[in-house]
Coordinates of C-alpha atoms in Angstrom, one line a residue:
M1 CA -99.5 87.7 -147.9
P2 CA -96.1 89.8 -148.3
E3 CA -94.8 90.4 -151.7
Y4 CA -91.1 89.7 -151.8
K5 CA -88.8 91.5 -153.3
A6 CA -85.5 90.8 -153.4
P7 CA -83.1 93.0 -151.6
L8 CA -80.5 93.5 -154.0
R9 CA -79.0 96.6 -153.2
E10 CA -78.8 95.3 -149.5
I11 CA -76.8 92.5 -150.5
K12 CA -74.5 94.0 -153.0
F13 CA -73.3 96.2 -149.8
V14 CA -72.5 93.4 -147.6
L15 CA -70.8 91.3 -150.2
D16 CA -68.7 94.4 -152.1
E17 CA -68.6 97.2 -149.2
V18 CA -68.5 95.0 -146.2
L19 CA -66.6 91.4 -146.9
D20 CA -64.7 92.6 -150.5
M21 CA -65.9 89.5 -151.7
P22 CA -64.5 90.9 -155.5
S23 CA -61.1 91.0 -154.0
H24 CA -61.9 87.7 -152.3
Y25 CA -62.9 85.6 -155.5
A26 CA -59.9 87.3 -157.4
N27 CA -57.6 85.9 -154.6
L28 CA -58.9 82.5 -155.2
P29 CA -57.6 80.9 -158.4
A30 CA -60.2 78.6 -158.6
Y31 CA -62.3 81.3 -158.7
A32 CA -60.9 84.1 -159.9
D33 CA -62.3 83.7 -163.7
V34 CA -65.6 82.8 -163.3
A35 CA -66.9 84.6 -159.9
T36 CA -66.1 88.0 -161.9
P37 CA -68.2 91.0 -161.0
D38 CA -70.6 90.9 -163.9
M39 CA -71.0 87.1 -163.8
V40 CA -71.7 87.6 -159.8
D41 CA -74.4 90.4 -160.5
A42 CA -76.0 88.5 -163.6
I43 CA -76.7 85.5 -161.1
I44 CA -77.9 87.5 -158.5
N45 CA -80.3 89.3 -160.1
E46 CA -81.5 86.2 -162.7
G47 CA -82.1 84.6 -159.2
A48 CA -84.1 87.3 -157.6
K49 CA -86.2 87.3 -160.7
F50 CA -87.1 83.7 -160.0
C51 CA -87.7 84.2 -156.7
E52 CA -89.8 87.0 -157.1
N53 CA -91.7 86.0 -159.8
V54 CA -92.0 82.1 -159.3
L55 CA -91.6 80.8 -155.9
S56 CA -92.9 83.7 -153.8
P57 CA -96.7 83.6 -155.7
L58 CA -96.6 79.7 -154.3
N59 CA -95.8 80.4 -150.6
R60 CA -99.3 81.1 -149.7
G61 CA -101.1 78.2 -151.7
G62 CA -98.2 76.0 -150.5
D63 CA -99.0 76.8 -147.0
I64 CA -102.8 76.2 -147.4
E65 CA -102.8 73.2 -149.5
G66 CA -99.2 71.4 -147.9
C67 CA -98.3 67.7 -148.9
T68 CA -100.5 64.8 -149.7
R69 CA -99.6 61.1 -149.5
H70 CA -101.7 58.5 -150.8
D71 CA -102.3 54.9 -150.6
D72 CA -99.5 53.7 -152.6
A73 CA -97.1 55.7 -150.2
S74 CA -96.3 58.1 -153.1
V75 CA -96.3 62.0 -151.8
T76 CA -97.7 65.0 -154.2
T77 CA -96.6 68.4 -153.7
P78 CA -98.9 71.4 -153.4
T79 CA -99.7 72.9 -156.9
G80 CA -96.9 74.8 -158.6
F81 CA -94.1 73.0 -156.9
K82 CA -93.2 70.5 -159.0
E83 CA -93.2 72.9 -162.2
A84 CA -91.1 75.6 -160.1
Y85 CA -88.5 72.7 -159.5
K86 CA -88.5 71.8 -163.2
Q87 CA -87.8 75.7 -164.0
Y88 CA -85.1 75.4 -161.1
V89 CA -83.5 72.9 -163.3
E90 CA -83.6 74.3 -166.5
G91 CA -81.9 77.2 -165.1
G92 CA -78.6 75.3 -163.9
W93 CA -79.6 76.8 -160.3
P94 CA -78.8 73.0 -158.6
S95 CA -75.4 72.6 -160.1
M96 CA -74.3 76.2 -159.6
T97 CA -71.4 75.6 -156.7
H98 CA -70.3 72.0 -157.5
S99 CA -67.1 71.1 -159.5
E100 CA -67.3 71.0 -163.5
D101 CA -66.2 67.0 -163.4
V102 CA -69.6 66.4 -161.8
G103 CA -71.2 68.6 -164.5
G104 CA -71.3 71.7 -162.0
Q105 CA -70.5 75.2 -163.2
G106 CA -67.2 75.6 -160.3
L107 CA -69.1 78.8 -158.8
P108 CA -68.2 79.8 -155.3
E109 CA -70.3 78.5 -152.3
S110 CA -70.7 82.0 -151.2
L111 CA -72.7 82.9 -154.4
G112 CA -74.9 80.0 -153.6
T113 CA -75.8 80.9 -150.3
V114 CA -76.8 84.3 -151.7
V115 CA -79.3 82.9 -154.1
S116 CA -80.6 80.3 -151.0
E117 CA -81.2 83.2 -149.2
M118 CA -83.5 84.8 -151.6
I119 CA -85.1 81.3 -152.6
G120 CA -86.0 81.1 -148.5
T121 CA -87.1 84.7 -148.2
A122 CA -89.7 84.0 -150.6
N123 CA -90.8 80.3 -150.4
W124 CA -88.8 78.4 -147.3
S125 CA -90.8 75.3 -147.5
W126 CA -90.3 75.1 -151.6
G127 CA -86.3 76.1 -151.1
M128 CA -85.8 72.7 -148.4
Y129 CA -86.4 70.4 -151.4
P130 CA -82.8 71.4 -153.4
G131 CA -81.5 72.6 -149.9
L132 CA -81.5 69.0 -148.5
S133 CA -79.6 68.2 -152.1
H134 CA -77.2 70.1 -151.3
G135 CA -76.1 68.8 -148.4
A136 CA -76.3 65.0 -149.9
M137 CA -74.1 65.9 -152.6
N138 CA -71.3 67.9 -150.3
T139 CA -71.5 64.4 -148.6
I140 CA -70.8 62.3 -151.7
S141 CA -68.5 64.7 -153.1
V142 CA -66.0 64.3 -150.1
W143 CA -66.6 60.8 -149.3
G144 CA -68.1 58.5 -151.9
T145 CA -66.3 56.5 -154.2
P146 CA -65.3 57.5 -157.5
E147 CA -68.4 55.0 -158.9
Q148 CA -70.5 56.4 -156.0
K149 CA -70.0 60.1 -157.3
E150 CA -70.4 58.8 -161.4
E151 CA -73.5 56.8 -160.3
Y152 CA -75.4 59.5 -157.9
L153 CA -73.7 62.8 -157.6
T154 CA -74.3 63.5 -161.3
K155 CA -77.7 63.2 -161.3
L156 CA -77.7 65.2 -158.1
V157 CA -75.7 67.9 -159.4
S158 CA -78.1 68.6 -162.3
G159 CA -81.2 68.3 -160.3
E160 CA -82.2 65.0 -162.1
W161 CA -82.5 63.8 -158.4
T162 CA -82.9 65.1 -155.1
G163 CA -81.3 64.1 -151.6
T164 CA -82.0 63.7 -148.2
M165 CA -80.5 63.2 -144.4
C166 CA -81.9 60.2 -142.5
L167 CA -80.6 60.3 -138.8
T168 CA -83.4 61.0 -136.4
E169 CA -85.4 57.9 -135.1
P170 CA -88.1 58.2 -132.9
H171 CA -86.6 57.3 -129.7
C172 CA -83.3 59.9 -130.8
G173 CA -82.6 62.9 -131.7
S174 CA -79.4 64.8 -131.4
D175 CA -78.1 61.8 -129.3
L176 CA -77.4 59.3 -132.1
G177 CA -75.6 57.2 -130.0
I178 CA -78.5 55.0 -129.2
L179 CA -79.9 54.9 -132.9
K180 CA -80.6 51.4 -134.0
T181 CA -81.6 50.9 -137.8
K182 CA -79.7 48.2 -138.9
A183 CA -77.3 47.1 -142.0
E184 CA -77.4 43.6 -142.5
P185 CA -74.2 42.8 -145.6
N186 CA -75.0 41.3 -148.9
A187 CA -73.4 38.8 -150.7
D188 CA -72.8 41.8 -153.5
G189 CA -71.4 44.5 -151.6
S190 CA -74.3 46.1 -150.8
Y191 CA -76.1 46.4 -147.4
A192 CA -79.7 46.0 -146.3
I193 CA -81.1 48.7 -144.4
S194 CA -84.3 48.2 -142.2
G195 CA -85.2 50.8 -139.4
T196 CA -87.5 53.8 -139.1
K197 CA -86.5 57.4 -139.3
I198 CA -88.3 60.2 -138.5
F199 CA -88.8 64.5 -139.6
I200 CA -87.1 63.6 -142.8
S201 CA -87.5 67.3 -145.1
A202 CA -88.4 66.4 -148.5
G203 CA -88.3 62.3 -147.7
E204 CA -90.8 61.8 -150.4
H205 CA -92.4 63.6 -153.4
D206 CA -92.8 64.1 -156.7
M207 CA -90.6 67.0 -158.2
A208 CA -87.8 64.4 -159.0
D209 CA -87.1 61.1 -160.8
N210 CA -85.4 59.4 -157.7
I211 CA -84.6 60.2 -154.3
V212 CA -81.2 59.7 -152.9
H213 CA -81.4 59.4 -149.2
I214 CA -78.1 59.6 -146.9
V215 CA -78.9 57.5 -143.7
L216 CA -76.8 56.5 -140.9
A217 CA -77.0 52.9 -139.5
R218 CA -75.5 50.1 -137.5
L219 CA -73.2 47.4 -138.7
P220 CA -73.2 43.7 -137.0
G221 CA -71.2 43.8 -134.2
A222 CA -70.7 47.6 -134.2
P223 CA -69.4 49.6 -131.1
E224 CA -72.0 50.7 -128.6
G225 CA -72.3 54.5 -128.8
T226 CA -71.7 56.9 -131.7
K227 CA -68.4 55.1 -132.7
G228 CA -70.5 52.4 -134.4
I229 CA -72.4 54.5 -136.8
S230 CA -71.8 54.1 -140.5
L231 CA -73.2 56.0 -143.6
F232 CA -75.1 54.2 -146.2
I233 CA -76.5 55.8 -149.9
V234 CA -80.2 54.5 -150.0
P235 CA -81.8 55.3 -153.2
K236 CA -85.6 55.3 -153.8
F237 CA -85.0 53.5 -156.7
N238 CA -82.2 51.2 -157.4
V239 CA -80.1 52.4 -159.9
E240 CA -78.5 50.4 -162.8
G241 CA -76.3 51.9 -165.1
G242 CA -76.9 55.5 -163.6
E243 CA -80.1 55.1 -164.5
V244 CA -83.4 54.5 -162.6
A245 CA -84.3 51.0 -162.4
D246 CA -86.8 49.3 -160.0
R247 CA -87.8 50.2 -156.5
N248 CA -85.8 49.9 -153.5
G249 CA -87.2 48.8 -149.9
V250 CA -87.8 52.5 -148.7
T251 CA -90.9 53.9 -148.2
C252 CA -92.6 57.1 -146.5
G253 CA -94.6 55.9 -144.0
S254 CA -96.1 58.8 -143.3
I255 CA -96.4 62.9 -143.7
E256 CA -96.0 64.4 -140.0
H257 CA -98.5 67.2 -139.3
K258 CA -96.8 70.3 -138.4
M259 CA -96.7 74.2 -137.2
G260 CA -95.5 75.2 -140.6
I261 CA -93.4 74.5 -143.6
H262 CA -96.5 72.7 -144.7
G263 CA -95.5 73.0 -148.4
N264 CA -92.5 70.4 -147.4
A265 CA -93.1 66.6 -147.4
T266 CA -91.5 65.9 -143.8
C267 CA -91.9 62.0 -143.4
V268 CA -91.8 59.1 -141.8
M269 CA -89.5 56.9 -143.9
N270 CA -89.4 53.0 -143.6
F271 CA -86.6 50.8 -144.4
D272 CA -87.3 47.5 -144.8
G273 CA -84.4 45.4 -146.6
A274 CA -83.5 48.4 -148.5
K275 CA -80.0 48.0 -150.7
G276 CA -77.8 50.4 -149.5
F277 CA -74.2 51.5 -150.2
L278 CA -71.5 52.1 -147.6
I279 CA -70.2 55.8 -148.0
G280 CA -66.6 56.5 -146.0
P281 CA -65.1 54.3 -143.6
E282 CA -67.3 51.4 -141.4
N283 CA -68.1 52.8 -138.4
K284 CA -67.0 56.7 -138.9
G285 CA -70.4 57.6 -140.4
L286 CA -70.3 60.3 -137.7
N287 CA -67.2 61.9 -139.4
A288 CA -68.9 61.8 -142.9
M289 CA -72.1 62.7 -142.1
F290 CA -70.7 66.3 -140.0
T291 CA -69.9 67.4 -143.3
F292 CA -73.5 67.2 -144.1
M293 CA -74.2 68.7 -140.8
N294 CA -72.3 71.9 -141.3
T295 CA -73.6 72.8 -144.3
A296 CA -77.1 72.2 -143.1
R297 CA -76.7 74.0 -140.0
I298 CA -75.4 77.3 -142.2
G299 CA -78.4 76.7 -144.4
T300 CA -80.8 77.1 -141.2
A301 CA -79.0 80.1 -140.2
I302 CA -80.1 81.6 -143.7
Q303 CA -83.7 80.5 -142.7
G304 CA -82.9 83.2 -139.7
V305 CA -82.1 85.9 -142.1
A306 CA -85.4 84.7 -144.2
A307 CA -87.2 85.0 -141.3
A308 CA -86.1 88.5 -140.6
E309 CA -85.8 90.0 -144.0
G310 CA -89.3 88.5 -145.3
S311 CA -91.4 89.6 -141.9
F312 CA -89.1 92.7 -141.9
Q313 CA -90.6 93.9 -145.8
G314 CA -94.4 93.0 -144.6
A315 CA -94.3 95.1 -141.5
L316 CA -92.7 97.8 -143.1
A317 CA -95.5 98.3 -146.2
Y318 CA -98.1 97.4 -143.4
A319 CA -96.5 100.0 -141.2
K320 CA -96.6 103.1 -143.7
D321 CA -99.9 102.4 -145.0
R322 CA -102.0 101.6 -141.8
L323 CA -103.3 104.6 -140.3
A324 CA -104.2 104.8 -136.5
M325 CA -104.0 107.7 -134.1
R326 CA -101.7 111.0 -134.1
S327 CA -98.4 111.1 -133.7
L328 CA -97.3 112.4 -130.1
S329 CA -95.8 115.1 -131.0
G330 CA -98.4 116.3 -133.6
P331 CA -99.9 115.0 -136.8
K332 CA -97.6 114.0 -139.5
A333 CA -100.3 113.5 -142.0
P334 CA -103.0 116.0 -141.6
E335 CA -104.8 115.7 -144.6
K336 CA -105.6 112.0 -143.8
A337 CA -108.3 110.8 -140.8
A338 CA -105.0 109.5 -138.9
D339 CA -101.4 108.7 -139.2
P340 CA -99.4 106.0 -140.5
I341 CA -98.5 103.7 -137.2
I342 CA -94.8 104.1 -138.8
V343 CA -95.0 107.5 -136.9
H344 CA -95.2 105.7 -133.5
P345 CA -92.0 104.7 -131.7
D346 CA -93.1 101.4 -130.8
V347 CA -93.8 100.7 -134.2
R348 CA -90.2 101.9 -135.1
K349 CA -88.9 100.1 -132.6
M350 CA -90.4 96.6 -133.9
L351 CA -89.2 97.8 -137.5
L352 CA -85.7 98.8 -136.7
T353 CA -85.1 95.2 -134.3
Q354 CA -86.1 93.7 -137.9
K355 CA -84.0 95.6 -140.3
A356 CA -81.1 95.1 -137.4
F357 CA -81.2 91.1 -137.0
A358 CA -81.7 90.9 -140.8
E359 CA -79.0 93.0 -142.1
A360 CA -76.5 91.8 -139.3
G361 CA -77.6 88.2 -140.0
R362 CA -77.3 88.5 -143.7
A363 CA -73.4 89.7 -143.1
M364 CA -72.9 86.7 -140.5
V365 CA -73.7 84.0 -143.4
Y366 CA -71.9 85.4 -146.2
L367 CA -69.1 86.0 -143.5
T368 CA -69.4 81.9 -142.6
T369 CA -69.3 81.0 -146.3
Q370 CA -66.6 83.1 -147.0
Q371 CA -64.5 81.1 -144.9
N372 CA -65.8 78.1 -146.5
D373 CA -64.5 79.4 -149.9
I374 CA -61.2 79.4 -148.3
V375 CA -61.2 75.9 -146.4
H376 CA -62.3 74.1 -149.7
K377 CA -60.5 76.5 -152.4
G378 CA -58.1 78.1 -150.8
E379 CA -54.2 77.7 -151.8
D380 CA -52.3 78.6 -148.6
E381 CA -52.4 76.0 -145.7
A382 CA -52.5 78.4 -143.1
A383 CA -54.5 80.4 -144.6
R384 CA -57.2 77.2 -144.9
K385 CA -57.0 76.1 -141.2
E386 CA -57.4 79.9 -140.0
A387 CA -60.8 80.1 -142.0
D388 CA -61.3 76.4 -140.6
E389 CA -60.9 77.1 -137.0
L390 CA -62.9 80.7 -137.6
L391 CA -65.9 79.0 -139.2
G392 CA -66.0 76.0 -136.8
F393 CA -66.3 78.6 -134.3
L394 CA -68.8 80.8 -135.9
T395 CA -71.1 77.8 -137.1
P396 CA -72.9 77.0 -134.1
I397 CA -73.4 81.0 -133.2
A398 CA -74.7 81.3 -136.6
K399 CA -77.2 78.5 -136.4
A400 CA -78.9 79.3 -133.2
F401 CA -78.6 82.9 -132.9
I402 CA -79.5 83.9 -136.3
T403 CA -83.0 81.6 -136.2
E404 CA -83.3 82.9 -132.6
T405 CA -83.4 86.3 -133.7
G406 CA -85.0 85.6 -137.2
F407 CA -88.1 84.2 -134.8
E408 CA -87.9 87.1 -132.6
A409 CA -88.3 89.5 -135.8
A410 CA -91.1 87.3 -137.0
N411 CA -93.2 87.8 -133.9
H412 CA -92.4 91.5 -134.0
G413 CA -93.7 91.5 -137.8
V414 CA -97.1 89.8 -136.2
Q415 CA -97.5 92.5 -133.4
V416 CA -97.0 95.1 -136.0
F417 CA -99.9 94.4 -137.9
G418 CA -102.0 94.3 -134.6
G419 CA -104.8 92.0 -134.8
H420 CA -104.6 91.6 -138.6
G421 CA -100.9 90.0 -138.2
F422 CA -102.9 87.0 -136.3
I423 CA -105.5 86.7 -139.3
A424 CA -103.7 84.1 -142.1
E425 CA -104.6 85.9 -145.5
W426 CA -101.8 88.3 -144.6
G427 CA -99.2 85.7 -144.1
M428 CA -97.1 87.2 -141.2
E429 CA -98.4 84.5 -138.9
Q430 CA -97.0 81.9 -141.6
I431 CA -93.5 83.3 -141.0
V432 CA -93.7 82.9 -137.5
R433 CA -95.0 78.9 -138.1
D434 CA -92.3 78.2 -140.6
T435 CA -89.7 79.7 -138.9
R436 CA -90.1 78.1 -135.6
I437 CA -88.9 74.9 -136.5
S438 CA -85.3 76.8 -137.0
M439 CA -84.3 76.5 -133.5
L440 CA -85.1 72.9 -133.9
Y441 CA -83.7 71.2 -136.2
E442 CA -79.8 70.3 -137.7
G443 CA -79.4 70.7 -133.5
T444 CA -81.6 72.7 -131.2
T445 CA -80.0 76.3 -129.5
G446 CA -79.1 74.3 -126.3
I447 CA -77.0 71.7 -128.9
Q448 CA -75.4 74.8 -130.1
A449 CA -74.7 76.4 -127.3
L450 CA -72.9 72.9 -125.6
D451 CA -71.0 72.6 -129.2
L452 CA -69.6 76.2 -128.7
L453 CA -68.9 76.5 -125.1
G454 CA -67.9 72.8 -124.5
R455 CA -66.4 71.9 -127.6
K456 CA -65.4 74.9 -129.6
V457 CA -64.4 77.2 -126.7
L458 CA -63.4 75.4 -123.7
S459 CA -62.3 72.2 -124.8
T460 CA -59.4 74.4 -126.6
Q461 CA -58.3 76.6 -123.7
G462 CA -60.2 79.4 -125.8
Q463 CA -58.1 79.5 -128.8
S464 CA -61.3 79.1 -131.1
L465 CA -62.6 81.9 -129.3
K466 CA -59.3 84.1 -129.5
G467 CA -59.5 83.4 -133.3
F468 CA -62.3 85.5 -133.6
T469 CA -61.9 88.1 -130.8
K470 CA -58.3 89.0 -132.3
L471 CA -60.2 90.0 -135.6
V472 CA -62.7 92.2 -133.3
H473 CA -59.6 94.0 -131.5
K474 CA -57.3 94.3 -134.8
F475 CA -60.4 96.2 -136.1
C476 CA -62.0 98.3 -133.1
K477 CA -57.5 99.3 -132.8
E478 CA -57.7 100.4 -136.3
E479 CA -60.8 102.4 -135.6
A480 CA -59.8 103.7 -132.2
D481 CA -58.7 107.3 -133.5
N482 CA -62.2 107.3 -135.7
A483 CA -64.4 109.8 -133.6
E484 CA -67.5 109.7 -135.8
L485 CA -67.6 106.1 -134.7
A486 CA -66.4 106.2 -130.7
H487 CA -69.9 105.2 -129.5
L488 CA -69.6 102.1 -131.3
I489 CA -65.8 101.1 -131.6
A490 CA -65.2 101.7 -127.3
P491 CA -68.6 99.6 -126.2
L492 CA -67.4 96.9 -129.2
A493 CA -64.0 97.0 -127.4
E494 CA -65.1 96.5 -124.1
L495 CA -67.6 93.5 -124.5
N496 CA -64.7 91.9 -126.6
K497 CA -62.5 91.9 -123.6
E498 CA -65.4 90.8 -121.5
W499 CA -65.9 87.6 -123.7
G500 CA -62.4 86.6 -122.5
D501 CA -63.2 87.4 -119.1
L502 CA -66.4 85.8 -119.0
T503 CA -64.9 82.8 -120.4
M504 CA -62.1 82.2 -118.3
K505 CA -64.7 82.2 -115.1
I506 CA -66.7 79.8 -116.6
G507 CA -64.5 77.3 -117.4
M508 CA -62.9 77.7 -113.8
T509 CA -66.1 77.0 -112.2
A510 CA -66.7 74.2 -114.9
M511 CA -63.4 72.5 -113.2
N512 CA -65.2 72.2 -110.4
D513 CA -68.7 71.1 -111.3
R514 CA -69.2 70.4 -115.1
E515 CA -73.1 71.3 -114.3
E516 CA -71.8 75.0 -114.9
V517 CA -71.1 74.2 -118.6
G518 CA -74.9 73.6 -119.2
S519 CA -75.9 75.9 -116.9
A520 CA -74.0 79.1 -118.8
S521 CA -74.0 77.6 -122.5
V522 CA -77.2 79.0 -123.8
D523 CA -76.6 82.7 -122.4
Y524 CA -72.6 82.4 -123.7
L525 CA -73.9 81.7 -127.1
M526 CA -76.6 84.7 -127.1
Y527 CA -74.0 86.7 -125.5
S528 CA -71.6 86.2 -128.3
G529 CA -74.4 86.6 -130.9
Y530 CA -74.9 89.8 -130.3
V531 CA -71.5 91.0 -129.7
T532 CA -70.6 89.0 -133.0
F533 CA -73.5 91.4 -134.8
A534 CA -72.0 94.3 -133.0
Y535 CA -69.0 94.0 -134.6
L536 CA -70.8 93.4 -138.1
W537 CA -72.9 96.6 -137.4
A538 CA -69.8 98.4 -136.5
K539 CA -67.9 97.2 -139.9
M540 CA -71.1 97.8 -141.7
A541 CA -71.3 101.4 -140.3
K542 CA -67.1 101.8 -141.3
A543 CA -68.5 101.0 -144.8
A544 CA -71.0 103.7 -144.7
Q545 CA -69.0 106.3 -143.5
V546 CA -66.4 105.5 -146.4
A547 CA -68.9 105.4 -148.7
L548 CA -70.8 109.0 -147.7
A549 CA -67.1 110.7 -147.3
A550 CA -66.0 109.6 -150.6
G551 CA -69.5 111.6 -152.3
T552 CA -72.0 109.3 -152.7
T553 CA -75.2 110.0 -154.3
E554 CA -76.8 107.2 -152.3
E555 CA -76.6 109.4 -148.7
A556 CA -80.2 108.1 -147.4
F557 CA -78.9 104.4 -147.9
Y558 CA -75.5 104.9 -145.9
N559 CA -77.0 107.5 -143.4
A560 CA -80.1 104.6 -143.1
K561 CA -76.8 102.1 -142.0
L562 CA -75.4 104.7 -139.7
T563 CA -78.8 105.0 -137.7
T564 CA -79.4 101.5 -137.5
A565 CA -75.4 100.7 -136.4
R566 CA -76.6 103.5 -133.6
F567 CA -80.0 101.8 -132.9
Y568 CA -78.4 97.9 -132.5
F569 CA -75.7 99.5 -130.5
T570 CA -78.2 101.7 -127.8
R571 CA -80.9 99.7 -127.8
I572 CA -80.1 95.9 -128.2
L573 CA -76.9 95.2 -127.5
P574 CA -77.3 96.0 -123.8
R575 CA -78.8 92.9 -123.6
T576 CA -75.7 91.5 -123.2
K577 CA -75.6 92.9 -119.2
G578 CA -78.3 90.4 -118.6
H579 CA -77.1 87.8 -120.7
A580 CA -73.6 88.0 -118.7
A581 CA -75.2 88.3 -115.1
T582 CA -77.3 84.7 -115.9
M583 CA -74.6 82.9 -117.4
L584 CA -72.9 83.0 -113.8
A585 CA -75.6 82.7 -111.7
G586 CA -74.5 79.0 -111.0
A587 CA -75.4 75.9 -111.8
D588 CA -77.1 75.0 -108.6
T589 CA -80.0 77.5 -108.9
L590 CA -81.2 74.8 -111.9
M591 CA -80.4 72.1 -110.5
D592 CA -81.4 72.0 -106.5
L593 CA -84.5 71.1 -107.3
D594 CA -85.3 67.4 -107.2
A595 CA -86.8 66.4 -110.4
E596 CA -90.1 64.7 -108.7
H597 CA -90.5 68.4 -107.1
F598 CA -91.8 69.4 -110.5
A599 CA -95.5 69.0 -109.1
F600 CA -98.4 70.2 -110.9

């Protein structure tokens, strides 16, 4: 099983040298005094210790043992999970990024993302328990009444209680307009919630005193479709005076038998007249839910980074140790029976692909949460608007592309191990199984692609795309005379222009046939992801160049950045050509075959 080691130097490189987070925090008054360089370092270092020493050792056991549902509908989590959560709460981790008026520490969301990445790489299944709570807290914080915040938010922030998101039903996933769960008004102003939800992560467990479910349901007489959905707070135990009271009418009907993430209880949840409380306006549940979903989608993007990083760490250690054959250019370890497999070009290609995806994915996730800081704590209205538009554009790319590349990296990890990668005790196949869900939940890759191309780009006449491509154009213009990075800047500038040209072509064809949007969307998203990673790799290469010119003592570290950037541009970025051709191939190649002719 790979022994997780937090990549602290890599994390600090992105934070300090690529995104200049120290200046970012200093320029936001809400964070200037709390997110000092010393405080940021201390939090990241302590988080690393917790992840390496507490969570990582539980990862394999959690996968083997899984969760157990008992006859009384209670659920027991794997050995050690509950104790680890207690340490997590005692360390103050749940409250880190929440406001002080509800018991939080007032630290930046972006800093919490760094900790979430380490938690996810060390033990993704365990990390989902507090991860779901984070979205519930954000939803109540934005949409809850003062009374609801006092009743629920403070206990969620402290970590005494956890939260969930209950959206999916047996007959509807992404198409929430057809959900059936009902909310009948009670005389006391509450609502009786009845229905069944499926795929509910952390829906029932033994780690906290109460679970606060955020539930989508329909009021009597509500409009059909998505316009008639409301959002409700439904606690596992009813609450009186801020304390747990009697059991509510919500129970775990079963635990899903899943491909991976066995350590997390993914539940079928039955609501039998459970007492719930409206959060946000009636029939505006989707508006409130997107507060949760945007948090969840960035959180899922972290899983892609975690998969790439974790599989890279395991594969790299194995490739340095495993002996097989001799290098084609002559023995590299003549004193041994064979050379370590890291000398072989194909193994190098897989390792470099993992490394390139992990490091660019990390930079992209941190960039999105940097924008999130500005949206919520910026004092300049224009800056907040610009950050919000950039965040909205990047979120579907981050969620879908980083999880797709994370899964690819995880598969490379298995391949580097050869036959041993197929054996469970090495831990590499678990990463593949655990991360496969990331391209499905919180909106599949196809759903994210439609959101990107349809809602974010074409419906704004390309304005959201221009907001990002202007950043890329500005960077390329600033570095146009940088001869040492010309092999990166020139192709990036060319692709940045092509991005706009491709968008216009798709938009023109879509005016005559809306199926063209669906036909092109996934390739468009993947193309967008590869170009975004190229921009981030060029920025990382520039940061490395600056450090080397300043006479750093870490020449090997920074030269590795330049080499990996060159690898990405020459070996991975050409994939954009295939996606460009495919997205323009036309919807007829997909739609001309009648459904009944899909025969077997």
